[in-house]
Coordinates of C-alpha atoms in Angstrom, one line a residue:
X204 CA -10.1 9.2 37.3
X205 CA -7.0 6.9 39.2
X206 CA -8.2 3.7 40.6
X207 CA -5.9 2.4 43.9
X208 CA -5.3 -0.9 43.8
X209 CA -5.1 -2.4 47.6
X210 CA -3.1 -5.7 48.3
X211 CA -7.1 -7.5 48.2
X212 CA -8.1 -6.1 45.1
X213 CA -4.8 -6.9 43.0
X214 CA -4.9 -10.6 43.7
X215 CA -8.9 -10.1 42.6
X216 CA -7.6 -8.2 39.9
X217 CA -4.7 -10.9 39.0
X218 CA -7.2 -13.5 39.9
X219 CA -10.0 -12.5 36.9
X220 CA -7.2 -11.9 34.9
X221 CA -6.1 -15.3 34.7
X222 CA -8.7 -17.0 34.7
X223 CA -10.0 -14.2 31.7
X224 CA -6.4 -15.9 30.4
X225 CA -8.2 -19.5 31.4
X226 CA -10.9 -19.3 29.5
X227 CA -9.0 -19.1 26.3
X228 CA -8.9 -15.3 26.1
X229 CA -5.3 -15.0 25.6
X230 CA -3.3 -12.6 24.0
X231 CA -0.9 -15.5 21.8
X232 CA -0.9 -13.7 18.5
X233 CA -0.6 -10.9 17.2
X234 CA -1.0 -10.2 12.8
X235 CA 0.3 -7.2 11.1
X236 CA -0.6 -6.6 7.7
X237 CA 0.0 -3.9 5.0
X238 CA 3.3 -2.7 6.6
X239 CA 6.7 -2.4 3.7
X240 CA 8.5 -0.2 5.4
X241 CA 7.9 -0.1 8.6
X242 CA 8.5 -3.7 10.6
X243 CA 6.9 -5.5 11.9
X244 CA 8.1 -5.7 15.7
X245 CA 8.3 -2.0 15.5
X246 CA 4.4 -1.4 15.2
X247 CA 4.0 -3.9 18.1
X248 CA 6.1 -2.1 20.0
X249 CA 3.3 -0.2 20.1
X250 CA 0.9 -1.3 21.8
X251 CA -0.7 0.1 25.0
X252 CA -1.7 -2.3 27.5
X253 CA -4.2 -1.8 30.6
X254 CA -2.8 -2.9 34.0
X255 CA -3.1 -6.8 32.4
X256 CA -2.3 -9.0 29.6
X257 CA -5.4 -11.4 28.2
X258 CA -7.1 -9.9 24.6
X259 CA -9.2 -7.3 26.0
X260 CA -6.0 -5.7 27.8
X261 CA -5.5 -3.9 24.6
X262 CA -5.7 -0.8 24.8
X263 CA -7.2 -0.3 20.9
X264 CA -7.7 3.2 20.2
X265 CA -4.3 4.4 23.0
X266 CA -2.0 1.9 20.6
X267 CA -3.3 3.5 17.1
X268 CA -2.3 6.0 18.5
X269 CA 1.3 5.7 19.0
X270 CA 1.0 3.2 15.7
X271 CA -0.4 6.7 13.9
X272 CA 2.9 8.5 15.6
X273 CA 4.9 7.3 12.9
X274 CA 5.6 9.0 9.6
X275 CA 5.3 6.1 7.7
X276 CA 1.9 5.3 8.6
X277 CA -0.9 7.0 7.2
X278 CA -3.8 4.8 9.3
X279 CA -3.6 1.6 11.6
X280 CA -6.6 -0.6 11.8
X281 CA -6.9 -2.9 15.5
X282 CA -9.0 -5.7 16.5
X283 CA -9.4 -8.5 18.7
X284 CA -9.5 -11.7 16.9
X285 CA -11.7 -13.8 19.6
X286 CA -10.1 -16.1 20.8
X287 CA -6.6 -15.1 21.1
X288 CA -5.6 -12.9 18.1
X289 CA -4.8 -9.3 17.4
X290 CA -5.5 -8.1 14.1
X291 CA -3.2 -4.6 12.5
X292 CA -3.9 -3.3 9.6
X293 CA -1.5 -1.2 8.6
X294 CA -2.1 1.5 5.9
X295 CA 1.2 3.3 4.4
X296 CA 2.0 6.8 3.7
X297 CA 2.8 6.6 -0.4
X298 CA 6.4 7.8 -0.7
X299 CA 5.0 10.8 -4.0
X300 CA 8.4 13.9 -3.6
X301 CA 11.7 14.0 -2.8
X302 CA 12.9 17.7 -1.2
X303 CA 15.8 18.9 -1.5
X304 CA 17.5 20.6 0.7
X305 CA 20.8 22.4 1.5
X306 CA 22.4 18.9 3.8
X307 CA 19.7 16.9 3.6
X308 CA 16.5 14.4 1.1
X309 CA 12.9 13.9 2.3
X310 CA 10.6 11.8 1.0
X311 CA 7.4 13.8 1.3
X312 CA 3.3 12.7 0.5
X313 CA 1.0 13.8 -1.8
X314 CA -0.2 16.4 -0.1
X315 CA 3.8 17.4 1.0
X316 CA 4.2 15.4 4.5
X317 CA 7.4 14.5 5.2
X318 CA 7.2 11.2 6.3
X319 CA 11.6 10.0 6.3
X320 CA 15.1 11.4 5.6
X321 CA 16.9 9.6 3.6
X322 CA 20.6 9.7 2.6
X323 CA 21.2 7.9 -0.7
X324 CA 18.3 8.0 -3.1
X325 CA 18.1 4.2 -3.6
X326 CA 15.7 2.7 -7.1
X327 CA 13.3 2.8 -5.0
X328 CA 12.8 6.6 -5.3
X329 CA 15.0 7.5 -8.4
X330 CA 11.6 8.6 -10.4
X331 CA 10.7 10.6 -7.7
X332 CA 10.2 14.7 -8.5
X333 CA 12.5 16.1 -6.5
X334 CA 11.6 19.2 -4.8
X335 CA 13.3 22.5 -4.0
X336 CA 13.4 25.9 -2.4
X337 CA 12.2 27.7 0.1
X338 CA 8.5 26.3 1.0
X339 CA 7.7 24.0 -1.4
X340 CA 6.1 21.8 0.6
X341 CA 3.4 24.2 0.8
X342 CA 2.6 24.9 -2.8
X343 CA 2.2 20.7 -4.4
X344 CA -0.9 21.9 -4.7
X345 CA 0.1 24.2 -6.8
X346 CA 2.2 22.4 -8.9
X347 CA 0.2 19.2 -9.4
X348 CA -2.8 21.9 -10.9
X349 CA -0.3 22.6 -13.6
X350 CA 0.8 19.6 -14.6
X351 CA -2.8 18.9 -15.0
X352 CA -2.6 20.2 -17.9
X353 CA -0.8 17.1 -19.5
X354 CA 0.4 14.0 -17.9
X355 CA 2.7 13.2 -21.6
X356 CA 4.6 15.9 -20.5
X357 CA 4.2 16.4 -16.6
X358 CA 5.9 12.3 -15.8
X359 CA 9.0 13.5 -18.0
X360 CA 9.6 17.0 -15.3
X361 CA 12.6 15.3 -13.1
X362 CA 12.9 18.2 -10.3
X363 CA 11.6 21.7 -9.8
X364 CA 12.7 24.5 -7.7
X365 CA 9.9 27.0 -6.5
X366 CA 12.0 30.5 -6.7
X367 CA 11.3 33.2 -4.3
X368 CA 8.3 31.6 -3.2
X369 CA 6.7 33.0 -6.1
X370 CA 6.8 30.9 -9.4
X371 CA 8.2 27.9 -11.1
X372 CA 12.1 26.1 -12.4
X373 CA 11.2 22.3 -14.8
X374 CA 14.0 20.5 -15.2
X375 CA 12.2 18.1 -17.9
X376 CA 14.0 14.3 -18.9
X377 CA 15.5 15.9 -21.7
X378 CA 18.1 18.3 -19.3
X379 CA 15.5 21.6 -20.4
X380 CA 14.8 24.1 -18.0
X381 CA 11.3 25.7 -18.4
X382 CA 11.0 28.7 -16.4
X383 CA 7.5 29.8 -15.6
X384 CA 5.7 33.2 -15.0
X385 CA 5.0 33.7 -11.6
X386 CA 1.4 34.9 -13.4
X387 CA -0.6 31.9 -15.4
X388 CA 1.6 29.5 -15.2
X389 CA -0.5 26.9 -16.1
X390 CA -0.8 28.7 -19.4
X391 CA 2.5 29.3 -20.0
X392 CA 3.0 25.5 -20.3
X393 CA -0.1 24.6 -21.7
X394 CA 1.7 26.8 -24.7
X395 CA 5.0 23.9 -24.3
X396 CA 2.5 20.9 -24.5
X397 CA 0.8 22.2 -27.3
X398 CA 3.8 23.2 -29.4
X399 CA 5.2 19.8 -27.7
X400 CA 2.2 17.7 -29.2
X401 CA 2.3 19.2 -32.9
X402 CA 6.4 19.7 -33.4
X403 CA 8.0 17.6 -30.6
X404 CA 9.3 20.3 -29.3
X405 CA 11.1 19.6 -26.7
X406 CA 14.7 17.6 -27.6
X407 CA 17.4 17.7 -26.3
X408 CA 18.9 20.3 -28.5
X409 CA 17.0 22.8 -26.5
X410 CA 18.3 24.3 -22.8
X411 CA 15.8 26.7 -21.5
X412 CA 12.3 28.4 -22.3
X413 CA 11.8 31.2 -20.7
X414 CA 8.4 32.3 -20.3
X415 CA 8.6 35.1 -17.3
X416 CA 8.1 38.1 -19.7
X417 CA 4.1 37.5 -20.9
X418 CA 3.8 37.3 -24.4
X419 CA 6.8 35.6 -25.2
X420 CA 9.3 32.8 -25.2
X421 CA 13.2 33.2 -24.9
X422 CA 14.7 30.0 -26.1
X423 CA 18.2 28.6 -26.3
X424 CA 19.2 25.5 -27.4
X425 CA 22.6 24.0 -26.1
X426 CA 25.9 24.4 -27.3
X427 CA 28.7 21.0 -28.4
X428 CA 29.3 20.8 -25.2
X429 CA 26.8 20.5 -23.8
X430 CA 25.7 17.8 -26.1
X431 CA 29.0 16.7 -25.1
X432 CA 28.7 16.6 -21.6
X433 CA 25.4 15.3 -21.5
X434 CA 26.9 11.8 -23.7
X435 CA 29.9 11.2 -21.6
X436 CA 32.1 11.9 -23.9

């Protein structure tokens, strides 16, 4: 419902607002905690007031909703900190992946939600797994399920490409391309893990491991020019 303020009502309203402030409930300070990627100023800008300016005029629910519209912010908690302070505690999204598209790089959280577009991969993001391929952000759970087989190997995977929305092509830190099959990719990844555990299989001599054909592994070795290129000779 809409409240219409006639001059006499507005005057009374202003008197009440002033009285509340005179009692010490004036908003003198806004405390913001937990923010790293979003500035305090940008958060404060999103505070929503009712038609007055004492502490209790801050609309906590609307302010929370406005603040959480920012993709960096996973959760915002607001409370009156009597007598004259508003406290805002921010839980930010954790950047987990880099989505690499034709002309765009985007930070993603662990669920594949887009956080922010970036122009360059800074030192803060250089260790994030690079994802590419149409619809890859919707297949992250599938990829993490494969990676759960071995953290020692999966931590060394630098890029994961979803090919034709069906299967994974992985790039290891030793510049080895690992082609996983569409059917039962976890089983194929497990083979790689076991071979690496027993024989140190994932070494710098390998160029490509193709597991797309059931019960077969096709291995391609790097030639001299590949090795020279990697060593910048």
